[in-house]
CSV table of C-alpha atoms in Angstrom, one decimal:
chain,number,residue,atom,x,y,z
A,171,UNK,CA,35.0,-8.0,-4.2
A,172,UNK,CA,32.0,-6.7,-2.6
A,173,UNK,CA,30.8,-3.5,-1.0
A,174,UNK,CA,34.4,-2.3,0.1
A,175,UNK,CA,35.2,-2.9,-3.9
A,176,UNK,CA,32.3,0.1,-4.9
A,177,UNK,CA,33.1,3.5,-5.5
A,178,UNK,CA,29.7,4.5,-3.3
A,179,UNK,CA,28.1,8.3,-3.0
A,180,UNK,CA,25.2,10.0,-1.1
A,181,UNK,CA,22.4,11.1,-2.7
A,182,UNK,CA,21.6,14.2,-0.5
A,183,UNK,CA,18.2,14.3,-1.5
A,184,UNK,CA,16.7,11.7,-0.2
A,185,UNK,CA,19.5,11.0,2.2
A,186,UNK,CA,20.5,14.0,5.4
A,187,UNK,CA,16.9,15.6,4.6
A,188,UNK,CA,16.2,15.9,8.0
A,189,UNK,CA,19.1,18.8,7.7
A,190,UNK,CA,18.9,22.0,5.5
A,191,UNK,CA,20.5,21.3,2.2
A,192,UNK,CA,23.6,23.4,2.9
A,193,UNK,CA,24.6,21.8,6.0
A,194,UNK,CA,23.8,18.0,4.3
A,195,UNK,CA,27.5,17.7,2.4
A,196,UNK,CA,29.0,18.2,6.0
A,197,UNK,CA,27.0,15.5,7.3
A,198,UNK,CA,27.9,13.2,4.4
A,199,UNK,CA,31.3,14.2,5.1
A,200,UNK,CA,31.0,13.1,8.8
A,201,UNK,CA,30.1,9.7,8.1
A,202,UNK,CA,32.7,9.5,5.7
A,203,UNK,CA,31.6,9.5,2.2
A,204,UNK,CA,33.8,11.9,-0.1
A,205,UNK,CA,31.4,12.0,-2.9
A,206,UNK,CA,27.4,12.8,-3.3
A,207,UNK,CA,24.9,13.4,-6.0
A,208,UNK,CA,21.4,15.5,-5.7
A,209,UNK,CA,18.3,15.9,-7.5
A,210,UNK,CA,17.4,19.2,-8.6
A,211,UNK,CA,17.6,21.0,-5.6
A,212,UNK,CA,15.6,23.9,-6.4
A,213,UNK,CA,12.2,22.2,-6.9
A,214,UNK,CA,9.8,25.8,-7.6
A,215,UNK,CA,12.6,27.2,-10.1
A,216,UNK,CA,15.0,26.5,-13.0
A,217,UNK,CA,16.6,29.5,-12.8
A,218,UNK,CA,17.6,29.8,-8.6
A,219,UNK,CA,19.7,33.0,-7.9
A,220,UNK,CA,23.2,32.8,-8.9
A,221,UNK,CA,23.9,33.7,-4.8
A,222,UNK,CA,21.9,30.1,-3.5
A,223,UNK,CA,24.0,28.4,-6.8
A,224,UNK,CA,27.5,29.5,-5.3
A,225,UNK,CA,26.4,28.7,-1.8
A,226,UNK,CA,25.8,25.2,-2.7
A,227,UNK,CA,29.0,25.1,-4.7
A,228,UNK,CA,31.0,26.9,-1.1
A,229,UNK,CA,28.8,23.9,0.9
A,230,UNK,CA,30.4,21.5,-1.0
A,231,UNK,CA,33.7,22.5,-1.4
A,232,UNK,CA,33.9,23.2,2.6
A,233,UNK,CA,33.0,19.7,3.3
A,234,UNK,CA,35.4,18.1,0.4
A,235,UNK,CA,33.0,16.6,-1.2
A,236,UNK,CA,32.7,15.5,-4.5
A,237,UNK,CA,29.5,16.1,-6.6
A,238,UNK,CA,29.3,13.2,-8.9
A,239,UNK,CA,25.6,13.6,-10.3
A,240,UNK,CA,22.9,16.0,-10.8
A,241,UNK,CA,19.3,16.2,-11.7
A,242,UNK,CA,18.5,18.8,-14.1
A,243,UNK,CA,15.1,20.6,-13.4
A,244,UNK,CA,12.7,17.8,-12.6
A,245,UNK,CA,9.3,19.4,-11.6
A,246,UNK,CA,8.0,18.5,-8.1
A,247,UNK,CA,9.9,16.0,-7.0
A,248,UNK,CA,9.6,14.5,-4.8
A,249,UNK,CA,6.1,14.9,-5.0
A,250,UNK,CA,3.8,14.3,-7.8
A,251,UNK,CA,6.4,14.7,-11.0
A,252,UNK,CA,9.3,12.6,-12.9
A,253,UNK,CA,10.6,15.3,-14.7
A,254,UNK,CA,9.9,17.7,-17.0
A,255,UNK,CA,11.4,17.3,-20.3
A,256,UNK,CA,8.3,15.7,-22.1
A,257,UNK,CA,5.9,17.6,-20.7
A,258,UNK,CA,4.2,20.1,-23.5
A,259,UNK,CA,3.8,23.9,-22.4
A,260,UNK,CA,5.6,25.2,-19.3
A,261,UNK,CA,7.3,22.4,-18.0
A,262,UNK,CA,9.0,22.1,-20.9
A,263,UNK,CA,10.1,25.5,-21.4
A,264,UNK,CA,11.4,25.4,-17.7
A,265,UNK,CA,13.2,22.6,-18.4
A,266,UNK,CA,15.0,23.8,-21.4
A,267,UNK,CA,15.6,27.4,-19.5
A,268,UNK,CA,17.2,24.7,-16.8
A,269,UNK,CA,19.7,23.4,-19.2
A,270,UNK,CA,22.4,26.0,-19.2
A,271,UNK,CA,22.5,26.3,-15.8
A,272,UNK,CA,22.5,23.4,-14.7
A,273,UNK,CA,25.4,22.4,-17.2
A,274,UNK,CA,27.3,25.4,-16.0
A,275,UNK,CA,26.9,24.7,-12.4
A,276,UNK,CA,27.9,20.9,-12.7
A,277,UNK,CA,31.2,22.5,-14.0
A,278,UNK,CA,31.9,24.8,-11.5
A,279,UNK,CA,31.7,21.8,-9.2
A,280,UNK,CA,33.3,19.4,-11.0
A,281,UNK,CA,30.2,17.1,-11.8
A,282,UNK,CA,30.6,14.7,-15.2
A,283,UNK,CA,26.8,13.6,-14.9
A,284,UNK,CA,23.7,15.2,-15.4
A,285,UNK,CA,20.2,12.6,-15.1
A,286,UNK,CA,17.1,13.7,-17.1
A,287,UNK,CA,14.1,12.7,-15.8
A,288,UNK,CA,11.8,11.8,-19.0
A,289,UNK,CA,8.3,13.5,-17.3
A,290,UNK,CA,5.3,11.6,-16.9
A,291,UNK,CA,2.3,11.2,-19.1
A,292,UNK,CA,0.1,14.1,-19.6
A,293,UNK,CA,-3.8,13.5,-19.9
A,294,UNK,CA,-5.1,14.9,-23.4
A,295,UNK,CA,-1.3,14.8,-25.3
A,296,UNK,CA,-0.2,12.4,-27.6
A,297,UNK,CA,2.2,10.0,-26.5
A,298,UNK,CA,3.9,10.8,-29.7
A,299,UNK,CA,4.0,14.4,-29.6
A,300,UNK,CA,5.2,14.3,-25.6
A,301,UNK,CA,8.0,11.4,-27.2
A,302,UNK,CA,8.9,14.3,-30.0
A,303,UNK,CA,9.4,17.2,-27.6
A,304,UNK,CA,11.5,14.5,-25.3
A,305,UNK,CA,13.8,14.0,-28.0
A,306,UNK,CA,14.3,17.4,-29.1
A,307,UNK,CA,14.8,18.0,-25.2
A,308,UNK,CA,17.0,15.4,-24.5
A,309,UNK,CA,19.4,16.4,-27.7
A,310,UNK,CA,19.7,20.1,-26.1
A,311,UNK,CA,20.6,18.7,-22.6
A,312,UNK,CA,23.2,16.3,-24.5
A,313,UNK,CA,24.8,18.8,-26.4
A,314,UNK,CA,25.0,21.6,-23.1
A,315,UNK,CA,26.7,18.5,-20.9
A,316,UNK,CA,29.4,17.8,-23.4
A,317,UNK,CA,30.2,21.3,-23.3
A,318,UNK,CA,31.0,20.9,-19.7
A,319,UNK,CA,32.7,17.4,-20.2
A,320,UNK,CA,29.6,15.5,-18.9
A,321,UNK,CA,27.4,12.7,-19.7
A,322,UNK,CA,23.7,12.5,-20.2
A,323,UNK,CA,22.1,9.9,-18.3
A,324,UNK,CA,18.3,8.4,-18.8
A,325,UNK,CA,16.7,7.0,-16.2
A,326,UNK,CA,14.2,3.9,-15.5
A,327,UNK,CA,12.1,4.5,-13.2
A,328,UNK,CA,9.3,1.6,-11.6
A,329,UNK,CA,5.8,1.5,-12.7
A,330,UNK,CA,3.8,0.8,-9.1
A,331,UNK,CA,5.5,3.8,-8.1
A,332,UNK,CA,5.5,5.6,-11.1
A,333,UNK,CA,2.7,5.0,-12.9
A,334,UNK,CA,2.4,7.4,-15.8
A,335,UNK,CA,6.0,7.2,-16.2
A,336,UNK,CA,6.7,5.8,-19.7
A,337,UNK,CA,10.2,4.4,-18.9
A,338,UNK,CA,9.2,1.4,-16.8
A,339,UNK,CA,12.4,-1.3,-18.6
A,340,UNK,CA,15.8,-1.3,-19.1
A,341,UNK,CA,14.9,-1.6,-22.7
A,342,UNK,CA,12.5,1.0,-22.8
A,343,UNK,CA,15.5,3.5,-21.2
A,344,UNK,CA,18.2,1.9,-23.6
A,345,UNK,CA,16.3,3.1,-26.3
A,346,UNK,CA,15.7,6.8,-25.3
A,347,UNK,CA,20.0,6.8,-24.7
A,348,UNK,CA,20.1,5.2,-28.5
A,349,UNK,CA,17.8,7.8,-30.2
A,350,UNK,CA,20.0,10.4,-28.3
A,351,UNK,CA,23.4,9.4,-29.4
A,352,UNK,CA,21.9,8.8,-32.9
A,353,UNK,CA,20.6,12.0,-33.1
A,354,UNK,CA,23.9,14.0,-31.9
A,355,UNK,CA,26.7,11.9,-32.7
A,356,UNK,CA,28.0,12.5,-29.6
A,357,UNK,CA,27.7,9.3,-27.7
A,358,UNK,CA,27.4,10.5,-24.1
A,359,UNK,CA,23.9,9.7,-23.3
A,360,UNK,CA,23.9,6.8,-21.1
A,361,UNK,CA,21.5,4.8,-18.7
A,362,UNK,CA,21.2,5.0,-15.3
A,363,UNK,CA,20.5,1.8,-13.8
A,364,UNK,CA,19.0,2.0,-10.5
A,365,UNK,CA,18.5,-1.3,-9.3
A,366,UNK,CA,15.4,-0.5,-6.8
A,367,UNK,CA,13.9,0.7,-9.5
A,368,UNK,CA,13.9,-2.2,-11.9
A,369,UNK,CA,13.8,-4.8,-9.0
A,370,UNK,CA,10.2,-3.3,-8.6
A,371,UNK,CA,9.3,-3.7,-11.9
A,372,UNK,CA,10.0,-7.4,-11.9
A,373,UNK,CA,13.5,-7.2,-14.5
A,374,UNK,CA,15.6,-10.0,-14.0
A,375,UNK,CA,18.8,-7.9,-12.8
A,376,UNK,CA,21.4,-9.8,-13.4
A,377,UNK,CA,20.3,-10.2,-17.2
A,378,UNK,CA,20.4,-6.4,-17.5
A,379,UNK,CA,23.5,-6.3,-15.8
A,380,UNK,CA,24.6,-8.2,-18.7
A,381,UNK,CA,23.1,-6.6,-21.6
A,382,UNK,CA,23.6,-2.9,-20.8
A,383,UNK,CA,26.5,-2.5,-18.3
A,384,UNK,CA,28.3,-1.1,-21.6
A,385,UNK,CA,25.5,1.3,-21.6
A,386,UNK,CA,25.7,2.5,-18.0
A,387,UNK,CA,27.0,5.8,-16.9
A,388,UNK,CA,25.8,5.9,-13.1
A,389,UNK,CA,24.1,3.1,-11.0
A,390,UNK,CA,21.8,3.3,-8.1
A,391,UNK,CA,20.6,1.1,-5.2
A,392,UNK,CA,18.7,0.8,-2.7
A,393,UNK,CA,17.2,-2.5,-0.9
A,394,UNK,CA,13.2,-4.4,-2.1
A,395,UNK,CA,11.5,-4.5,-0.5
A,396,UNK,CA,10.9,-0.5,1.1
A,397,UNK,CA,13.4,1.1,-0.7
A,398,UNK,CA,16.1,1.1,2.5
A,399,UNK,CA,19.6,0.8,3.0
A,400,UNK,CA,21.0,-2.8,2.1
A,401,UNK,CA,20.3,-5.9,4.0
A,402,UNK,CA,17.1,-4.3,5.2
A,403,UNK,CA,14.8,-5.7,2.4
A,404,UNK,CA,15.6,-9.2,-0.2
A,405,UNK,CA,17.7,-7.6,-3.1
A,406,UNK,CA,20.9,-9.3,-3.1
A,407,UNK,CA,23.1,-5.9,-4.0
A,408,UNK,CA,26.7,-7.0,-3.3
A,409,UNK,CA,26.3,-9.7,-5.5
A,410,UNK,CA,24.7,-7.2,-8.1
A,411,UNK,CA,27.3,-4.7,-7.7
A,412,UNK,CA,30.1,-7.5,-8.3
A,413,UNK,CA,28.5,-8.7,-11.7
A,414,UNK,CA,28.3,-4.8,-12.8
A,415,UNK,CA,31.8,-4.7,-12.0
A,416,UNK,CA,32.5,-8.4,-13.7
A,417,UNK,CA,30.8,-6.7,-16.7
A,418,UNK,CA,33.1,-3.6,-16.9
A,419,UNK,CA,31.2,-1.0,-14.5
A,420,UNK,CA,33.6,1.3,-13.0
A,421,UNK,CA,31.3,3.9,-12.1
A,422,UNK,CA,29.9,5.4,-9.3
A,423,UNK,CA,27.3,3.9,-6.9
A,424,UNK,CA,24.8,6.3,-5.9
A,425,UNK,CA,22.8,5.3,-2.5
A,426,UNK,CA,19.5,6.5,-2.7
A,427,UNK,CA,17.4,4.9,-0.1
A,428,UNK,CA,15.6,5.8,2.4
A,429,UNK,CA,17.2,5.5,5.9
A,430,UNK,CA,13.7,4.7,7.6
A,431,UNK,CA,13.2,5.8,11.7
A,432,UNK,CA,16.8,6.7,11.9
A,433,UNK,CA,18.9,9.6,11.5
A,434,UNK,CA,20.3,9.1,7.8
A,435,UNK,CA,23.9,9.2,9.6
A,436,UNK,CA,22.9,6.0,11.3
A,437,UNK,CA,21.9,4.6,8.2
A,438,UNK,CA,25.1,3.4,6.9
A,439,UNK,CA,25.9,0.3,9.2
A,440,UNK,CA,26.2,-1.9,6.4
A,441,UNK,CA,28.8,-0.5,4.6
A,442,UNK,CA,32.5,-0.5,6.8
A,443,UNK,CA,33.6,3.0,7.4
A,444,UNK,CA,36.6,2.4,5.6
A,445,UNK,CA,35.2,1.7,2.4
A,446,UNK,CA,33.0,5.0,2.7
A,447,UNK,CA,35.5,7.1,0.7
A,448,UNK,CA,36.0,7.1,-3.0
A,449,UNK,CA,39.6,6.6,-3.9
């Protein structure tokens, strides 16, 4: 049991920023890890040229990496959105002009899960309408990824952080990936559970652990507090990675911290080098 026990990935956006995003999978490579997962790495544009697409997909394949997850079309971020899926007007219609390429991409590459960021709250529109348009949203994106053999995965995100963010519980997630599945009959929505996240909304972890792991179709960590690697903050994550696992969680582990003064690469102490690639 443990951390060697984890089948762990890189998020390369938040992780190896300090290099241009073509030369990140090499770095992840470097220190070892064999798989890695991005936000949306085109933050202006949906619709990037099919030339920066196949570069990423070259960049990956050169390193032999794995992508394991991807963000579709998520607004600013980081900066100032959480998605845009929900969001009447433009953001919506980027999102849903996202869809197809992003599915198609994720094929090309291999990658079997594709995270949705809901979208904040938007001043003047119904909670109701923007919960509507989510769904109708979410059902397109759910249908595009089982084309491509891929899941759906809903994300909770933390409220002191996040503030207009509706999805601030497990529960509140959970039932978002319910309402999907419902509506397509396809069962392949699923939650991401990002630990950091609901750690700083005050969940009791190991309850959710227990009452969604079924639910669970890609998990995140990072440590609480600061959001850093593991051991520098109070979260006890090996422990919480071993009752995922108790409760049936094969999945992926997705490290999405920050790696603090340090070069990323110098960020992975905690973990030994031999448990860095996925078998």
């Amino acid at each position: 049991m443990g951390y060697p026990d984890q089948r762990f990935d890189v998020n390369l956006s938040i992780l190896f920023t300090e290099l241009p995003l073509l030369e990140r999978p090499a770095a992840a490579a470097a220190a070892g890890f064999t798989a890695v997962e991005l936000w949306w790495p085109w933050i202006e544009t949906p619709t990037p040229p099919q030339a920066e697409l196949d570069a990423l997909k070259k960049a990956l394949d050169d390193a032999g990496t794995q992508l394991v997850g991807l963000n579709f079309y998520a607004g600013q971020l980081p900066g100032p959105d959480r998605g845009a899926l929900s969001v009447p007007g433009e953001e919506s219609d980027r999102f849903r002009a996202n869809i197809e390429v992003a599915a198609d991409f994720a094929a090309s590459v291999g990658c079997t899960a594709l995270n949705a960021l809901y979208g904040n709250r938007v001043e003047g529109a119904d909670p109701q309408v923007q919960d509507a348009l989510a769904l109708e949203n979410l059902v397109l994106a759910a249908r595009a990824a089982d084309r491509v053999g891929a899941i759906l995965l809903v994300e909770t995100l933390n409220k002191p952080e996040s503030p207009l963010y509706p999805l601030v519980s497990a529960p509140a997630a959970i039932e978002v990936v319910d309402k999907v599945n419902a509506a397509t009959g396809l069962g392949n929505a699923k939650f991401l559970l990002d630990l950091y996240h609901l750690s700083m909304n005050g969940e009791d972890l190991s309850q959710v652990i227990k009452a969604y792991a079924a639910k669970t179709g890609h998990v995140q960590i990072a440590d609480n507090p600061g959001r850093g690697a593991p051991g520098t903050g109070d979260l006890p994550l090996e422990r919480l990675l071993d009752e995922l696992k108790d409760a049936g969680y094969a999945g992926w582990v997705g490290l999405e911290y920050k790696p603090g003064d340090r070069p990323s690469a110098e960020s992975f102490d905690w973990l030994p080098a031999s448990a860095r690639a996925a078998g």
